GROMACS .gro file of C-alpha atoms in nm:
model
  441
    1MET     CA    1   3.727  -1.093   3.260
    2MET     CA    2   3.861  -1.145   2.911
    3SER     CA    3   3.645  -1.047   2.612
    4ASP     CA    4   3.333  -1.012   2.825
    5LEU     CA    5   3.034  -0.793   2.743
    6ILE     CA    6   2.710  -0.715   2.919
    7TYR     CA    7   2.388  -0.784   2.730
    8PRO     CA    8   2.544  -0.909   2.403
    9THR     CA    9   2.292  -0.852   2.127
   10LEU     CA   10   2.293  -0.977   1.769
   11ASP     CA   11   2.072  -0.834   1.496
   12LEU     CA   12   2.039  -0.973   1.146
   13PHE     CA   13   1.902  -0.735   0.881
   14LEU     CA   14   1.773  -0.917   0.572
   15TYR     CA   15   1.653  -0.763   0.245
   16ALA     CA   16   1.450  -0.920  -0.033
   17LEU     CA   17   1.289  -0.765  -0.338
   18LYS     CA   18   0.911  -0.752  -0.349
   19SER     CA   19   0.915  -0.654  -0.716
   20SER     CA   20   1.173  -0.559  -0.975
   21LEU     CA   21   1.206  -0.488  -1.346
   22ASN     CA   22   0.954  -0.697  -1.546
   23THR     CA   23   0.824  -0.876  -1.236
   24THR     CA   24   0.479  -1.022  -1.296
   25ASP     CA   25   0.194  -1.002  -1.045
   26ALA     CA   26   0.234  -1.375  -0.981
   27GLU     CA   27   0.607  -1.333  -0.907
   28THR     CA   28   0.538  -1.037  -0.679
   29GLN     CA   29   0.285  -1.244  -0.486
   30LYS     CA   30   0.533  -1.531  -0.463
   31ASN     CA   31   0.799  -1.297  -0.320
   32LYS     CA   32   0.546  -1.168  -0.068
   33VAL     CA   33   0.456  -1.520   0.046
   34ALA     CA   34   0.824  -1.619   0.075
   35PHE     CA   35   0.891  -1.318   0.296
   36LEU     CA   36   0.583  -1.377   0.511
   37GLU     CA   37   0.699  -1.734   0.576
   38GLN     CA   38   0.994  -1.594   0.772
   39LEU     CA   39   0.751  -1.465   1.035
   40PRO     CA   40   0.533  -1.659   1.283
   41SER     CA   41   0.230  -1.821   1.123
   42ASP     CA   42  -0.019  -1.608   1.320
   43THR     CA   43   0.140  -1.277   1.215
   44GLN     CA   44  -0.105  -1.002   1.117
   45PHE     CA   45   0.044  -0.885   0.790
   46TYR     CA   46  -0.046  -0.555   0.624
   47ASP     CA   47   0.113  -0.467   0.289
   48PRO     CA   48  -0.108  -0.238   0.078
   49ASP     CA   49  -0.025  -0.187  -0.287
   50ILE     CA   50   0.110   0.166  -0.245
   51GLU     CA   51   0.447   0.334  -0.286
   52THR     CA   52   0.606   0.404   0.047
   53GLU     CA   53   0.947   0.507   0.174
   54TYR     CA   54   0.910   0.316   0.500
   55LEU     CA   55   0.614   0.108   0.613
   56GLU     CA   56   0.583  -0.123   0.912
   57ILE     CA   57   0.391  -0.419   0.771
   58THR     CA   58   0.300  -0.625   1.080
   59HIS     CA   59   0.079  -0.566   1.381
   60PRO     CA   60   0.227  -0.519   1.627
   61PRO     CA   61   0.539  -0.385   1.450
   62GLN     CA   62   0.768  -0.573   1.687
   63ILE     CA   63   0.684  -0.941   1.729
   64ASN     CA   64   0.851  -1.124   2.016
   65PHE     CA   65   0.950  -1.484   1.960
   66ILE     CA   66   0.996  -1.774   2.201
   67PRO     CA   67   1.359  -1.889   2.177
   68ASP     CA   68   1.462  -2.252   2.193
   69ASN     CA   69   1.726  -2.147   2.447
   70LYS     CA   70   1.542  -2.010   2.750
   71SER     CA   71   1.833  -1.784   2.842
   72LEU     CA   72   1.768  -1.577   2.528
   73GLU     CA   73   1.509  -1.326   2.414
   74GLY     CA   74   1.434  -1.177   2.075
   75TYR     CA   75   1.189  -1.030   1.827
   76TYR     CA   76   1.107  -0.978   1.457
   77TYR     CA   77   1.064  -0.639   1.296
   78ALA     CA   78   0.942  -0.628   0.934
   79VAL     CA   79   0.909  -0.328   0.702
   80ARG     CA   80   0.878  -0.242   0.336
   81LEU     CA   81   1.097   0.023   0.176
   82ASN     CA   82   0.942   0.092  -0.165
   83ASP     CA   83   0.999  -0.228  -0.366
   84THR     CA   84   1.205  -0.405  -0.097
   85TYR     CA   85   1.116  -0.602   0.215
   86GLY     CA   86   1.334  -0.557   0.520
   87LEU     CA   87   1.345  -0.792   0.818
   88GLN     CA   88   1.531  -0.742   1.145
   89ILE     CA   89   1.573  -1.046   1.369
   90ASP     CA   90   1.702  -0.943   1.711
   91CYS     CA   91   1.836  -1.186   1.970
   92SER     CA   92   2.016  -1.119   2.298
   93ILE     CA   93   2.118  -1.281   2.625
   94ASN     CA   94   1.833  -1.223   2.869
   95ASN     CA   95   2.058  -1.078   3.135
   96GLN     CA   96   2.149  -0.710   3.165
   97THR     CA   97   2.356  -0.728   3.482
   98GLU     CA   98   2.614  -1.005   3.439
   99SER     CA   99   2.888  -1.005   3.178
  100GLN     CA  100   2.892  -1.274   2.909
  101PRO     CA  101   3.180  -1.419   2.707
  102ALA     CA  102   3.228  -1.322   2.342
  103LYS     CA  103   3.144  -1.677   2.235
  104SER     CA  104   2.785  -1.605   2.337
  105PHE     CA  105   2.738  -1.451   1.993
  106ALA     CA  106   2.767  -1.798   1.840
  107ILE     CA  107   2.463  -1.904   2.047
  108LEU     CA  108   2.272  -1.597   1.930
  109LYS     CA  109   2.359  -1.662   1.566
  110THR     CA  110   2.239  -2.023   1.590
  111GLU     CA  111   1.909  -1.908   1.738
  112ILE     CA  112   1.854  -1.651   1.461
  113GLU     CA  113   1.939  -1.892   1.180
  114GLN     CA  114   1.689  -2.142   1.322
  115LYS     CA  115   1.418  -1.878   1.283
  116LEU     CA  116   1.474  -1.861   0.906
  117LYS     CA  117   1.220  -2.121   0.805
  118LYS     CA  118   1.279  -2.115   0.431
  119GLU     CA  119   1.548  -1.990   0.199
  120LEU     CA  120   1.471  -1.635   0.091
  121LYS     CA  121   1.599  -1.469  -0.228
  122LEU     CA  122   1.810  -1.202  -0.066
  123ILE     CA  123   1.969  -0.892  -0.210
  124GLY     CA  124   2.171  -0.827   0.104
  125LYS     CA  125   2.219  -0.894   0.473
  126THR     CA  126   2.400  -0.723   0.758
  127TRP     CA  127   2.496  -0.857   1.101
  128LEU     CA  128   2.498  -0.599   1.382
  129LEU     CA  129   2.674  -0.702   1.706
  130SER     CA  130   2.656  -0.489   2.019
  131GLY     CA  131   2.701  -0.487   2.396
  132TRP     CA  132   2.855  -0.273   2.668
  133LEU     CA  133   3.168  -0.311   2.874
  134PRO     CA  134   3.165  -0.416   3.239
  135GLU     CA  135   3.296  -0.162   3.487
  136ASN     CA  136   3.672  -0.156   3.522
  137SER     CA  137   3.720  -0.361   3.203
  138SER     CA  138   4.089  -0.365   3.111
  139GLN     CA  139   4.063  -0.511   2.761
  140SER     CA  140   4.055  -0.281   2.458
  141HIS     CA  141   3.739  -0.231   2.255
  142GLU     CA  142   3.907  -0.372   1.944
  143ASP     CA  143   4.028  -0.691   2.113
  144ILE     CA  144   3.679  -0.760   2.241
  145ALA     CA  145   3.526  -0.681   1.900
  146LYS     CA  146   3.776  -0.913   1.733
  147ASP     CA  147   3.685  -1.201   1.966
  148CYS     CA  148   3.314  -1.136   1.905
  149TYR     CA  149   3.374  -1.145   1.530
  150TYR     CA  150   3.566  -1.471   1.540
  151ALA     CA  151   3.288  -1.627   1.746
  152LEU     CA  152   3.074  -1.597   1.432
  153PHE     CA  153   3.318  -1.608   1.140
  154LYS     CA  154   3.626  -1.819   1.202
  155ASP     CA  155   3.768  -1.844   0.850
  156THR     CA  156   3.826  -1.474   0.784
  157SER     CA  157   4.090  -1.217   0.871
  158TRP     CA  158   4.040  -0.917   1.100
  159GLN     CA  159   4.074  -0.608   0.879
  160PRO     CA  160   3.803  -0.368   0.996
  161GLU     CA  161   3.710  -0.011   0.918
  162LYS     CA  162   3.694   0.183   1.245
  163GLY     CA  163   3.494   0.468   1.393
  164THR     CA  164   3.313   0.590   1.703
  165PHE     CA  165   2.941   0.588   1.778
  166LEU     CA  166   2.765   0.716   2.092
  167ASP     CA  167   3.105   0.730   2.267
  168GLY     CA  168   3.162   0.364   2.186
  169LYS     CA  169   3.389   0.205   1.928
  170VAL     CA  170   3.247   0.070   1.603
  171PHE     CA  171   3.407  -0.169   1.355
  172GLU     CA  172   3.290  -0.280   1.012
  173LEU     CA  173   3.389  -0.580   0.803
  174GLY     CA  174   3.242  -0.716   0.483
  175ARG     CA  175   3.264  -1.017   0.260
  176LEU     CA  176   3.069  -0.971  -0.061
  177GLN     CA  177   3.177  -1.262  -0.277
  178TYR     CA  178   2.878  -1.238  -0.510
  179ILE     CA  179   3.029  -0.926  -0.670
  180ASN     CA  180   3.279  -1.153  -0.841
  181GLN     CA  181   3.040  -1.429  -0.943
  182SER     CA  182   3.006  -1.506  -1.312
  183LEU     CA  183   2.682  -1.545  -1.501
  184LYS     CA  184   2.743  -1.920  -1.517
  185ASN     CA  185   2.772  -1.954  -1.139
  186ALA     CA  186   2.515  -1.692  -1.038
  187THR     CA  187   2.238  -1.800  -0.805
  188SER     CA  188   1.910  -1.638  -0.716
  189SER     CA  189   2.000  -1.588  -0.351
  190LEU     CA  190   2.309  -1.481  -0.164
  191ASN     CA  191   2.545  -1.738  -0.021
  192SER     CA  192   2.558  -1.772   0.357
  193ASN     CA  193   2.925  -1.670   0.347
  194GLU     CA  194   2.840  -1.326   0.211
  195TYR     CA  195   2.771  -1.058   0.466
  196ASP     CA  196   2.838  -0.716   0.606
  197VAL     CA  197   2.923  -0.696   0.976
  198ILE     CA  198   2.913  -0.399   1.214
  199ILE     CA  199   3.032  -0.441   1.573
  200THR     CA  200   2.968  -0.170   1.832
  201ILE     CA  201   3.122  -0.188   2.178
  202TYR     CA  202   2.962   0.069   2.409
  203ASN     CA  203   3.117   0.207   2.724
  204ASN     CA  204   2.803   0.187   2.935
  205ARG     CA  205   2.439   0.085   2.948
  206GLU     CA  206   2.309   0.435   2.875
  207SER     CA  207   2.485   0.449   2.536
  208ALA     CA  208   2.366   0.100   2.447
  209GLU     CA  209   2.005   0.186   2.529
  210LYS     CA  210   2.026   0.506   2.326
  211SER     CA  211   2.153   0.304   2.027
  212ALA     CA  212   1.814   0.128   2.009
  213GLU     CA  213   1.673   0.457   1.876
  214PHE     CA  214   1.883   0.408   1.561
  215TYR     CA  215   1.748   0.067   1.454
  216LYS     CA  216   1.509   0.219   1.202
  217ASP     CA  217   1.791   0.431   1.063
  218TRP     CA  218   2.012   0.124   1.025
  219MET     CA  219   1.725  -0.059   0.857
  220GLY     CA  220   1.710   0.209   0.586
  221LEU     CA  221   2.087   0.259   0.553
  222PHE     CA  222   2.163  -0.112   0.518
  223CYS     CA  223   1.880  -0.147   0.266
  224TYR     CA  224   2.016   0.126   0.039
  225ARG     CA  225   2.363  -0.020   0.066
  226SER     CA  226   2.238  -0.369  -0.018
  227LYS     CA  227   2.050  -0.242  -0.324
  228ILE     CA  228   2.356  -0.057  -0.450
  229SER     CA  229   2.579  -0.363  -0.416
  230TRP     CA  230   2.309  -0.585  -0.565
  231ALA     CA  231   2.253  -0.354  -0.862
  232TYR     CA  232   2.627  -0.342  -0.931
  233TRP     CA  233   2.644  -0.721  -0.927
  234GLN     CA  234   2.345  -0.736  -1.160
  235SER     CA  235   2.523  -0.494  -1.394
  236ARG     CA  236   2.823  -0.730  -1.405
  237LEU     CA  237   2.595  -1.019  -1.500
  238VAL     CA  238   2.421  -0.807  -1.764
  239LYS     CA  239   2.756  -0.702  -1.909
  240GLU     CA  240   2.864  -1.065  -1.931
  241SER     CA  241   2.537  -1.147  -2.105
  242LEU     CA  242   2.593  -0.861  -2.353
  243LEU     CA  243   2.941  -0.989  -2.433
  244ASN     CA  244   2.802  -1.338  -2.490
  245HIS     CA  245   2.538  -1.200  -2.728
  246TYR     CA  246   2.805  -1.007  -2.915
  247LYS     CA  247   3.019  -1.320  -2.953
  248GLN     CA  248   2.724  -1.517  -3.088
  249ILE     CA  249   2.652  -1.252  -3.350
  250GLU     CA  250   3.020  -1.241  -3.444
  251GLU     CA  251   3.015  -1.620  -3.496
  252ASN     CA  252   2.716  -1.588  -3.729
  253ARG     CA  253   2.882  -1.300  -3.914
  254LYS     CA  254   3.201  -1.503  -3.964
  255ILE     CA  255   3.000  -1.782  -4.126
  256THR     CA  256   2.863  -1.544  -4.387
  257ASN     CA  257   3.201  -1.375  -4.438
  258GLN     CA  258   3.378  -1.707  -4.492
  259SER     CA  259   3.119  -1.796  -4.753
  260ASN     CA  260   3.178  -1.466  -4.932
  261SER     CA  261   3.557  -1.507  -4.922
  262ARG     CA  262   3.519  -1.843  -5.099
  263GLN     CA  263   3.283  -1.676  -5.347
  264GLU     CA  264   3.010  -1.916  -5.247
  265LYS     CA  265   2.643  -1.833  -5.251
  266GLN     CA  266   2.456  -1.953  -4.948
  267ASN     CA  267   2.114  -2.105  -4.975
  268ILE     CA  268   1.860  -1.831  -4.912
  269THR     CA  269   1.695  -2.045  -4.643
  270THR     CA  270   2.030  -2.077  -4.464
  271SER     CA  271   2.096  -1.706  -4.498
  272ARG     CA  272   1.755  -1.620  -4.361
  273LYS     CA  273   1.813  -1.857  -4.069
  274ILE     CA  274   2.139  -1.678  -3.988
  275LEU     CA  275   1.962  -1.344  -4.020
  276ASN     CA  276   1.685  -1.455  -3.782
  277ASN     CA  277   1.946  -1.577  -3.532
  278ILE     CA  278   2.125  -1.244  -3.544
  279ASP     CA  279   1.796  -1.054  -3.519
  280ASN     CA  280   1.684  -1.253  -3.213
  281ILE     CA  281   2.018  -1.209  -3.040
  282LEU     CA  282   2.012  -0.838  -3.124
  283GLN     CA  283   1.675  -0.804  -2.952
  284GLN     CA  284   1.818  -0.964  -2.637
  285TYR     CA  285   2.122  -0.740  -2.665
  286THR     CA  286   1.900  -0.431  -2.676
  287ILE     CA  287   1.701  -0.550  -2.372
  288ASP     CA  288   2.022  -0.614  -2.179
  289LEU     CA  289   2.153  -0.270  -2.271
  290LEU     CA  290   1.835  -0.113  -2.130
  291ASN     CA  291   1.873  -0.329  -1.820
  292LEU     CA  292   2.230  -0.202  -1.775
  293SER     CA  293   2.101   0.156  -1.777
  294PHE     CA  294   1.830   0.051  -1.531
  295GLN     CA  295   2.089  -0.085  -1.287
  296LYS     CA  296   2.276   0.243  -1.307
  297GLN     CA  297   1.959   0.430  -1.216
  298ILE     CA  298   1.904   0.199  -0.918
  299ILE     CA  299   2.252   0.279  -0.791
  300GLU     CA  300   2.205   0.653  -0.841
  301ILE     CA  301   1.871   0.661  -0.656
  302ASN     CA  302   1.985   0.444  -0.367
  303LEU     CA  303   2.318   0.620  -0.337
  304SER     CA  304   2.133   0.947  -0.291
  305ASN     CA  305   1.909   0.784  -0.028
  306TYR     CA  306   2.212   0.630   0.142
  307GLN     CA  307   2.388   0.964   0.169
  308LEU     CA  308   2.076   1.136   0.305
  309ARG     CA  309   2.017   0.862   0.562
  310LEU     CA  310   2.381   0.867   0.673
  311ALA     CA  311   2.367   1.245   0.715
  312LEU     CA  312   2.058   1.206   0.936
  313ILE     CA  313   2.230   0.942   1.147
  314GLN     CA  314   2.535   1.163   1.193
  315GLU     CA  315   2.320   1.460   1.288
  316LYS     CA  316   2.113   1.250   1.529
  317ALA     CA  317   2.423   1.095   1.691
  318GLY     CA  318   2.593   1.430   1.750
  319GLN     CA  319   2.934   1.579   1.688
  320ASN     CA  320   3.140   1.337   1.898
  321ASN     CA  321   3.077   1.050   1.658
  322GLN     CA  322   3.296   0.942   1.369
  323LEU     CA  323   3.118   0.742   1.102
  324ASP     CA  324   3.350   0.834   0.819
  325PHE     CA  325   3.402   0.465   0.737
  326LEU     CA  326   3.040   0.450   0.623
  327GLU     CA  327   3.110   0.733   0.380
  328LYS     CA  328   3.375   0.520   0.210
  329PHE     CA  329   3.098   0.312   0.059
  330SER     CA  330   2.955   0.626  -0.102
  331ALA     CA  331   3.296   0.698  -0.249
  332LEU     CA  332   3.321   0.343  -0.379
  333ALA     CA  333   2.986   0.373  -0.555
  334ASN     CA  334   3.072   0.717  -0.694
  335LYS     CA  335   3.426   0.642  -0.806
  336LYS     CA  336   3.395   0.281  -0.918
  337TYR     CA  337   3.042   0.149  -0.962
  338LEU     CA  338   2.881   0.438  -1.153
  339PRO     CA  339   3.181   0.522  -1.379
  340GLN     CA  340   3.226   0.153  -1.461
  341ILE     CA  341   2.863   0.107  -1.563
  342SER     CA  342   2.865   0.435  -1.760
  343LYS     CA  343   3.170   0.317  -1.953
  344ASP     CA  344   3.010  -0.022  -2.013
  345ILE     CA  345   2.694   0.143  -2.149
  346GLU     CA  346   2.904   0.359  -2.382
  347ASN     CA  347   3.102   0.062  -2.511
  348MET     CA  348   2.797  -0.158  -2.551
  349GLN     CA  349   2.613   0.114  -2.743
  350LEU     CA  350   2.904   0.119  -2.989
  351GLY     CA  351   2.873  -0.257  -3.006
  352LEU     CA  352   2.502  -0.219  -3.080
  353GLN     CA  353   2.583   0.007  -3.377
  354LEU     CA  354   2.827  -0.251  -3.513
  355LEU     CA  355   2.572  -0.527  -3.468
  356GLU     CA  356   2.304  -0.324  -3.647
  357ASP     CA  357   2.548  -0.265  -3.933
  358THR     CA  358   2.613  -0.639  -3.945
  359ILE     CA  359   2.246  -0.730  -3.960
  360ASN     CA  360   2.177  -0.462  -4.225
  361ALA     CA  361   2.464  -0.592  -4.440
  362THR     CA  362   2.338  -0.948  -4.403
  363ARG     CA  363   1.985  -0.842  -4.492
  364SER     CA  364   2.110  -0.648  -4.800
  365ARG     CA  365   2.309  -0.949  -4.917
  366ILE     CA  366   2.006  -1.174  -4.884
  367GLU     CA  367   1.790  -0.929  -5.077
  368ALA     CA  368   2.057  -0.908  -5.351
  369GLU     CA  369   2.074  -1.287  -5.374
  370LYS     CA  370   1.696  -1.305  -5.383
  371SER     CA  371   1.677  -1.040  -5.656
  372GLU     CA  372   1.942  -1.217  -5.864
  373ARG     CA  373   1.765  -1.549  -5.833
  374GLU     CA  374   1.433  -1.396  -5.930
  375HIS     CA  375   1.599  -1.237  -6.232
  376ASN     CA  376   1.759  -1.568  -6.329
  377PHE     CA  377   1.421  -1.733  -6.296
  378GLN     CA  378   1.269  -1.473  -6.527
  379GLU     CA  379   1.548  -1.542  -6.779
  380LEU     CA  380   1.474  -1.911  -6.758
  381VAL     CA  381   1.104  -1.851  -6.811
  382ALA     CA  382   1.174  -1.630  -7.115
  383VAL     CA  383   1.415  -1.878  -7.272
  384ALA     CA  384   1.191  -2.173  -7.197
  385GLY     CA  385   0.894  -1.988  -7.340
  386ALA     CA  386   1.077  -1.908  -7.664
  387SER     CA  387   1.200  -2.267  -7.693
  388ILE     CA  388   0.857  -2.420  -7.632
  389ALA     CA  389   0.693  -2.182  -7.877
  390THR     CA  390   0.953  -2.268  -8.143
  391ILE     CA  391   0.913  -2.640  -8.085
  392SER     CA  392   0.537  -2.606  -8.131
  393LEU     CA  393   0.574  -2.400  -8.449
  394VAL     CA  394   0.828  -2.634  -8.603
  395ARG     CA  395   0.667  -2.959  -8.500
  396GLU     CA  396   0.326  -2.902  -8.658
  397PRO     CA  397   0.449  -2.850  -9.021
  398ALA     CA  398   0.702  -3.130  -8.978
  399LYS     CA  399   0.419  -3.375  -8.920
  400ASP     CA  400   0.292  -3.317  -9.278
  401CYS     CA  401   0.629  -3.259  -9.446
  402ASN     CA  402   0.514  -3.367  -9.794
  403LYS     CA  403   0.293  -3.056  -9.816
  404ASP     CA  404   0.567  -2.819  -9.708
  405ILE     CA  405   0.836  -2.724  -9.960
  406PHE     CA  406   1.102  -2.660  -9.695
  407PHE     CA  407   1.049  -2.984  -9.510
  408LYS     CA  408   1.035  -3.182  -9.833
  409GLN     CA  409   1.383  -3.056  -9.914
  410VAL     CA  410   1.523  -3.130  -9.563
  411ARG     CA  411   1.438  -3.497  -9.511
  412PHE     CA  412   1.570  -3.495  -9.150
  413PHE     CA  413   1.264  -3.296  -9.044
  414CYS     CA  414   1.034  -3.549  -9.208
  415ASP     CA  415   1.209  -3.852  -9.063
  416TYR     CA  416   1.255  -3.711  -8.710
  417PRO     CA  417   0.991  -3.448  -8.651
  418PHE     CA  418   1.016  -3.438  -8.265
  419SER     CA  419   1.395  -3.437  -8.245
  420SER     CA  420   1.429  -3.176  -8.518
  421SER     CA  421   1.179  -2.943  -8.351
  422PHE     CA  422   1.349  -2.990  -8.015
  423ILE     CA  423   1.692  -2.902  -8.159
  424VAL     CA  424   1.554  -2.591  -8.325
  425GLY     CA  425   1.385  -2.492  -7.998
  426ILE     CA  426   1.716  -2.520  -7.808
  427ILE     CA  427   1.894  -2.311  -8.070
  428VAL     CA  428   1.629  -2.043  -8.051
  429GLY     CA  429   1.648  -2.049  -7.670
  430PHE     CA  430   2.024  -1.984  -7.676
  431VAL     CA  431   1.975  -1.704  -7.927
  432VAL     CA  432   1.711  -1.542  -7.704
  433LEU     CA  433   1.939  -1.575  -7.398
  434TRP     CA  434   2.231  -1.417  -7.590
  435LEU     CA  435   2.016  -1.129  -7.712
  436ARG     CA  436   1.880  -1.055  -7.360
  437LYS     CA  437   2.234  -1.043  -7.218
  438ARG     CA  438   2.341  -0.811  -7.499
  439TRP     CA  439   2.050  -0.576  -7.427
  440ARG     CA  440   2.133  -0.567  -7.052
  441SER     CA  441   2.496  -0.480  -7.119
   0.00000   0.00000   0.00000
């Protein structure tokens, strides 16, 4: 009997956010409806608006389903963990006496995926495979686990973390591609090729039955893990957004600097437009920076919960169990995720200071240009006023030049009264302009 197991069972644990940062009531309700659609239409759903660490949200808590394949059996189990919905879909071969081939897991996976009626915006999912060995089985636990794994995921390599659980052997594999997604390619839900897989091969029926007592513990542990990985991915997207904002502000700053290097004066309207662009981008930058800190807090809270839940599982399982491989995730979050985000926050805060200096310099330059133009306008008004007043004073006597001794002697004023008054007005204007500049210096 090669790669055979008794009562092969496949569980899919799915997690979706009910609410998150800045989620509106309408969005929260939409998330609730999307999650409810994964369950049978006649499900009695109970989800009060309260904070809760762990709440079973259906009645009854475990809802059996009728499989398309009559040789199978299965159920739904739905909970809410604070702001996150969790759904376990369990499916197994309805035979606890005869051994089944490893390829049976492919049948179970097909049945579970058919139960997912509509795409759900997931933050994580974990496949849990289990079964117990027939008596006198000669094949190793790892060889059987490997065959079970390849029954579900054919295009991946076998490089598991290993441990023991309830005297059985446990193996973990993961493929979290979304960690490396860019902002441009990011989607609202996880790809079907992204998963975490745990395979447990028990030595006997008693151990397998005892493992059912840990489903609620796995539900919590996998949730905390999913939220940590999700928050880290979100932090990578936020960082990319921050860098894009910074580049946009730098582009606007270069435009103003190039103008200054050519000793050109920008139109105030253009300058204000650049300033508004920088100001708007800076607001988004500040929001993203707060969001980055928020993602760090999510990791810290869920890492603490993950460690507490893992400690409870280890205590509950007893001393003869080795789940050290699950502690490696804690180390990853502590040694990579949190330090990386902390460093990003530090660097981006320095960037914020530079951006604020840029916008202040741009604003000061605009105010200086505005002040200079207002001053120039005042000069123009003063000169124009002096010129107009002079033209008026000169023009009136020039109209009756025969009665004025001065105008009688200068015939040009009599012959060309308007032109002569205009010329005198211009001369006076230049004199006034020269005197005002002298006084300022």
